[in-house]
mmCIF file of C-alpha atoms in Angstrom:
data_model
loop_
_atom_site.group_PDB
_atom_site.id
_atom_site.type_symbol
_atom_site.label_atom_id
_atom_site.label_comp_id
_atom_site.label_asym_id
_atom_site.label_seq_id
_atom_site.Cartn_x
_atom_site.Cartn_y
_atom_site.Cartn_z
ATOM 1 C CA MET L 1302 101.489 142.357 105.880
ATOM 2 C CA LYS L 1303 98.421 144.168 107.172
ATOM 3 C CA GLY L 1304 97.245 143.360 110.652
ATOM 4 C CA ILE L 1305 93.717 142.590 109.507
ATOM 5 C CA VAL L 1306 95.095 139.449 107.855
ATOM 6 C CA PHE L 1307 96.674 138.393 111.159
ATOM 7 C CA THR L 1308 93.613 139.213 113.271
ATOM 8 C CA GLU L 1309 91.306 137.349 110.888
ATOM 9 C CA PHE L 1310 93.701 134.401 110.740
ATOM 10 C CA LEU L 1311 93.822 134.099 114.529
ATOM 11 C CA GLU L 1312 90.020 134.404 114.695
ATOM 12 C CA MET L 1313 89.749 131.554 112.192
ATOM 13 C CA VAL L 1314 92.178 129.437 114.221
ATOM 14 C CA GLU L 1315 90.176 130.098 117.379
ATOM 15 C CA SER L 1316 86.844 129.272 115.732
ATOM 16 C CA LYS L 1317 88.120 126.051 114.118
ATOM 17 C CA PHE L 1318 90.700 124.779 116.615
ATOM 18 C CA GLY L 1319 90.112 126.653 119.891
ATOM 19 C CA LEU L 1320 91.760 129.386 121.923
ATOM 20 C CA GLU L 1321 94.325 126.954 123.334
ATOM 21 C CA THR L 1322 95.616 126.367 119.794
ATOM 22 C CA VAL L 1323 95.876 130.121 119.190
ATOM 23 C CA ASP L 1324 97.899 130.518 122.390
ATOM 24 C CA ALA L 1325 100.109 127.540 121.531
ATOM 25 C CA ILE L 1326 101.000 128.678 118.004
ATOM 26 C CA ILE L 1327 101.718 132.224 119.187
ATOM 27 C CA GLU L 1328 103.987 130.884 121.930
ATOM 28 C CA ASP L 1329 105.694 128.363 119.619
ATOM 29 C CA SER L 1330 106.276 131.015 116.949
ATOM 30 C CA GLN L 1331 108.340 133.330 119.189
ATOM 31 C CA LEU L 1332 107.016 136.428 117.398
ATOM 32 C CA SER L 1333 108.611 139.842 117.741
ATOM 33 C CA SER L 1334 105.057 141.267 117.910
ATOM 34 C CA GLU L 1335 104.272 138.711 120.651
ATOM 35 C CA GLY L 1336 101.134 137.914 118.660
ATOM 36 C CA ILE L 1337 99.557 141.270 119.438
ATOM 37 C CA TYR L 1338 98.030 142.629 116.243
ATOM 38 C CA THR L 1339 95.789 145.517 115.305
ATOM 39 C CA SER L 1340 93.838 145.451 112.065
ATOM 40 C CA ILE L 1341 95.488 148.667 110.841
ATOM 41 C CA GLY L 1342 99.043 147.748 111.830
ATOM 42 C CA THR L 1343 101.682 146.321 109.517
ATOM 43 C CA TYR L 1344 103.636 143.218 110.512
ATOM 44 C CA ASP L 1345 106.417 141.031 109.191
ATOM 45 C CA PHE L 1346 105.141 138.410 106.738
ATOM 46 C CA ASN L 1347 107.518 135.905 108.342
ATOM 47 C CA GLU L 1348 105.305 135.997 111.431
ATOM 48 C CA MET L 1349 102.429 134.638 109.330
ATOM 49 C CA VAL L 1350 104.715 131.948 107.925
ATOM 50 C CA SER L 1351 105.686 130.959 111.454
ATOM 51 C CA LEU L 1352 102.067 130.913 112.664
ATOM 52 C CA LEU L 1353 101.013 128.776 109.687
ATOM 53 C CA THR L 1354 103.931 126.381 110.118
ATOM 54 C CA ASN L 1355 103.225 125.908 113.819
ATOM 55 C CA LEU L 1356 99.479 125.538 113.222
ATOM 56 C CA SER L 1357 100.174 122.883 110.594
ATOM 57 C CA ALA L 1358 102.379 120.946 113.006
ATOM 58 C CA LYS L 1359 99.824 121.223 115.816
ATOM 59 C CA VAL L 1360 96.672 120.252 113.897
ATOM 60 C CA LYS L 1361 98.343 117.913 111.362
ATOM 61 C CA ILE L 1362 96.939 119.721 108.308
ATOM 62 C CA ASP L 1363 99.308 120.797 105.538
ATOM 63 C CA VAL L 1364 100.062 124.520 105.180
ATOM 64 C CA ASP L 1365 98.526 124.791 101.685
ATOM 65 C CA THR L 1366 95.203 123.443 102.946
ATOM 66 C CA LEU L 1367 95.282 125.827 105.901
ATOM 67 C CA ILE L 1368 95.958 128.795 103.599
ATOM 68 C CA TYR L 1369 93.099 127.718 101.297
ATOM 69 C CA THR L 1370 90.762 127.351 104.303
ATOM 70 C CA PHE L 1371 91.803 130.784 105.510
ATOM 71 C CA GLY L 1372 90.965 132.236 102.082
ATOM 72 C CA GLN L 1373 87.434 130.897 102.411
ATOM 73 C CA TYR L 1374 87.135 132.247 105.948
ATOM 74 C CA LEU L 1375 88.563 135.622 104.916
ATOM 75 C CA PHE L 1376 85.999 136.115 102.140
ATOM 76 C CA THR L 1377 83.182 135.722 104.653
ATOM 77 C CA SER L 1378 84.711 138.001 107.279
ATOM 78 C CA LEU L 1379 85.660 140.712 104.781
ATOM 79 C CA GLY L 1380 82.177 140.472 103.290
ATOM 80 C CA LYS L 1381 80.670 141.119 106.714
ATOM 81 C CA ALA L 1382 83.047 144.017 107.365
ATOM 82 C CA HIS L 1383 82.517 145.605 103.926
ATOM 83 C CA PRO L 1384 79.118 144.448 102.615
ATOM 84 C CA ASP L 1385 78.845 147.506 100.382
ATOM 85 C CA VAL L 1386 81.719 146.264 98.245
ATOM 86 C CA ILE L 1387 80.118 142.880 97.555
ATOM 87 C CA GLN L 1388 76.627 144.331 97.111
ATOM 88 C CA ASN L 1389 77.888 146.255 94.076
ATOM 89 C CA TYR L 1390 78.052 142.985 92.112
ATOM 90 C CA THR L 1391 75.288 140.669 90.993
ATOM 91 C CA ASN L 1392 77.458 137.607 90.293
ATOM 92 C CA PRO L 1393 80.824 136.143 91.280
ATOM 93 C CA LEU L 1394 82.544 136.618 87.927
ATOM 94 C CA ALA L 1395 81.744 140.329 87.945
ATOM 95 C CA LEU L 1396 83.230 140.651 91.420
ATOM 96 C CA ILE L 1397 86.371 138.712 90.494
ATOM 97 C CA TYR L 1398 86.749 140.720 87.287
ATOM 98 C CA SER L 1399 86.704 143.940 89.307
ATOM 99 C CA ILE L 1400 89.421 143.007 91.802
ATOM 100 C CA GLU L 1401 92.084 145.282 90.337
ATOM 101 C CA ASP L 1402 89.919 148.170 89.156
ATOM 102 C CA HIS L 1403 87.576 148.471 92.116
ATOM 103 C CA ILE L 1404 88.188 146.234 95.115
ATOM 104 C CA HIS L 1405 91.935 146.803 95.435
ATOM 105 C CA ILE L 1406 91.373 150.552 95.000
ATOM 106 C CA HIS L 1407 88.907 150.384 97.906
ATOM 107 C CA VAL L 1408 91.432 148.401 99.989
ATOM 108 C CA LYS L 1409 94.201 150.932 99.234
ATOM 109 C CA LYS L 1410 91.967 153.730 100.544
ATOM 110 C CA LEU L 1411 91.566 151.863 103.829
ATOM 111 C CA TYR L 1412 95.153 150.579 104.008
ATOM 112 C CA PRO L 1413 97.416 152.802 101.860
ATOM 113 C CA ASP L 1414 100.569 150.784 102.599
ATOM 114 C CA ALA L 1415 98.980 147.381 101.886
ATOM 115 C CA GLU L 1416 100.999 145.155 99.550
ATOM 116 C CA LEU L 1417 98.320 143.517 97.444
ATOM 117 C CA PRO L 1418 98.668 140.773 94.866
ATOM 118 C CA THR L 1419 97.849 141.642 91.283
ATOM 119 C CA PHE L 1420 95.344 139.876 89.070
ATOM 120 C CA LYS L 1421 95.884 140.356 85.355
ATOM 121 C CA ILE L 1422 92.790 139.326 83.423
ATOM 122 C CA LEU L 1423 93.672 137.322 80.335
ATOM 123 C CA GLU L 1424 90.174 136.464 79.169
ATOM 124 C CA LYS L 1425 86.616 136.852 80.454
ATOM 125 C CA THR L 1426 83.347 135.438 79.176
ATOM 126 C CA ASP L 1427 79.887 135.287 80.737
ATOM 127 C CA THR L 1428 80.805 131.978 82.375
ATOM 128 C CA SER L 1429 84.586 131.995 82.804
ATOM 129 C CA ILE L 1430 87.643 134.026 83.604
ATOM 130 C CA SER L 1431 91.372 133.401 83.150
ATOM 131 C CA MET L 1432 93.862 135.505 85.060
ATOM 132 C CA ILE L 1433 97.407 135.667 86.320
ATOM 133 C CA TYR L 1434 97.917 136.036 90.067
ATOM 134 C CA SER L 1435 101.213 137.680 91.037
ATOM 135 C CA SER L 1436 102.498 138.214 94.563
ATOM 136 C CA SER L 1437 105.913 138.065 96.169
ATOM 137 C CA ARG L 1438 104.284 136.132 99.022
ATOM 138 C CA GLY L 1439 103.039 133.238 96.914
ATOM 139 C CA LEU L 1440 99.690 132.944 98.703
ATOM 140 C CA TYR L 1441 97.861 131.682 95.634
ATOM 141 C CA ARG L 1442 96.015 129.104 97.750
ATOM 142 C CA LEU L 1443 94.525 132.022 99.716
ATOM 143 C CA ALA L 1444 93.287 133.470 96.415
ATOM 144 C CA HIS L 1445 91.922 130.034 95.483
ATOM 145 C CA GLY L 1446 89.904 129.895 98.717
ATOM 146 C CA LEU L 1447 88.624 133.441 98.216
ATOM 147 C CA ILE L 1448 87.521 132.632 94.657
ATOM 148 C CA GLU L 1449 85.621 129.502 95.636
ATOM 149 C CA LYS L 1450 83.935 131.211 98.597
ATOM 150 C CA CYS L 1451 82.943 134.067 96.289
ATOM 151 C CA PHE L 1452 80.983 131.636 94.137
ATOM 152 C CA GLU L 1453 79.410 130.068 97.215
ATOM 153 C CA HIS L 1454 78.346 133.538 98.410
ATOM 154 C CA TYR L 1455 76.367 133.961 95.182
ATOM 155 C CA ASN L 1456 74.825 130.453 95.545
ATOM 156 C CA SER L 1457 76.879 129.237 92.632
ATOM 157 C CA SER L 1458 79.900 127.044 92.070
ATOM 158 C CA ALA L 1459 82.878 126.937 89.765
ATOM 159 C CA THR L 1460 85.654 124.696 88.650
ATOM 160 C CA VAL L 1461 88.861 126.446 89.627
ATOM 161 C CA SER L 1462 92.116 125.195 88.173
ATOM 162 C CA TYR L 1463 95.526 126.741 88.465
ATOM 163 C CA GLU L 1464 98.984 126.356 87.011
ATOM 164 C CA LEU L 1465 102.114 127.553 88.783
ATOM 165 C CA LEU L 1466 104.002 129.738 86.327
ATOM 166 C CA LYS L 1467 106.769 130.100 88.922
ATOM 167 C CA SER L 1468 107.524 127.131 91.150
ATOM 168 C CA ASP L 1469 107.401 129.254 94.333
ATOM 169 C CA GLY L 1470 103.779 130.218 93.660
ATOM 170 C CA THR L 1471 104.521 133.899 93.114
ATOM 171 C CA MET L 1472 102.957 133.761 89.640
ATOM 172 C CA VAL L 1473 99.996 131.488 89.001
ATOM 173 C CA LYS L 1474 97.481 131.230 86.176
ATOM 174 C CA PHE L 1475 93.908 130.672 87.348
ATOM 175 C CA ASP L 1476 91.163 129.364 85.094
ATOM 176 C CA VAL L 1477 87.713 129.692 86.604
ATOM 177 C CA VAL L 1478 84.643 128.201 84.904
ATOM 178 C CA GLN L 1479 81.227 128.726 86.434
ATOM 179 C CA ASN L 1480 79.271 125.476 86.812
ATOM 180 C CA GLY L 1481 75.758 125.164 85.441
#
């Protein structure tokens, strides 16, 4: 997993729960990286699992909620780091529709060895989109948070529903309907 995900995650933890919590979850996780990440490095996904598990135990918030919250945080931080990508789109559905054909291509240029989820578009209208999320990591709640924050960025909202097509969350169908 790319280091930028780890660095952004730890920044979120610090901003929401404090530096002491960051130090505690790194120490409790007994990471081979010792919790030292660079945005361009690549790290074992199991380190993220350990950090999330220990954060959940420390702050008494379930892992799924933490992953969702991180997705919302990540949209904002990536938007600040790469405003040109978001500025290319005038509405959230257009941005979401372009994940595979534009955004992930941009990400691959920056991080050639990144293992990205795939989003297969099933149907798109002016007010909705249906797609299949696929990832061996099963971080569909991260995608859920990103989607909702995308709508918020465009001063809009949506009803986002999902159905696990595989019980481990590695394949999930999202239905997104823009409100109003």
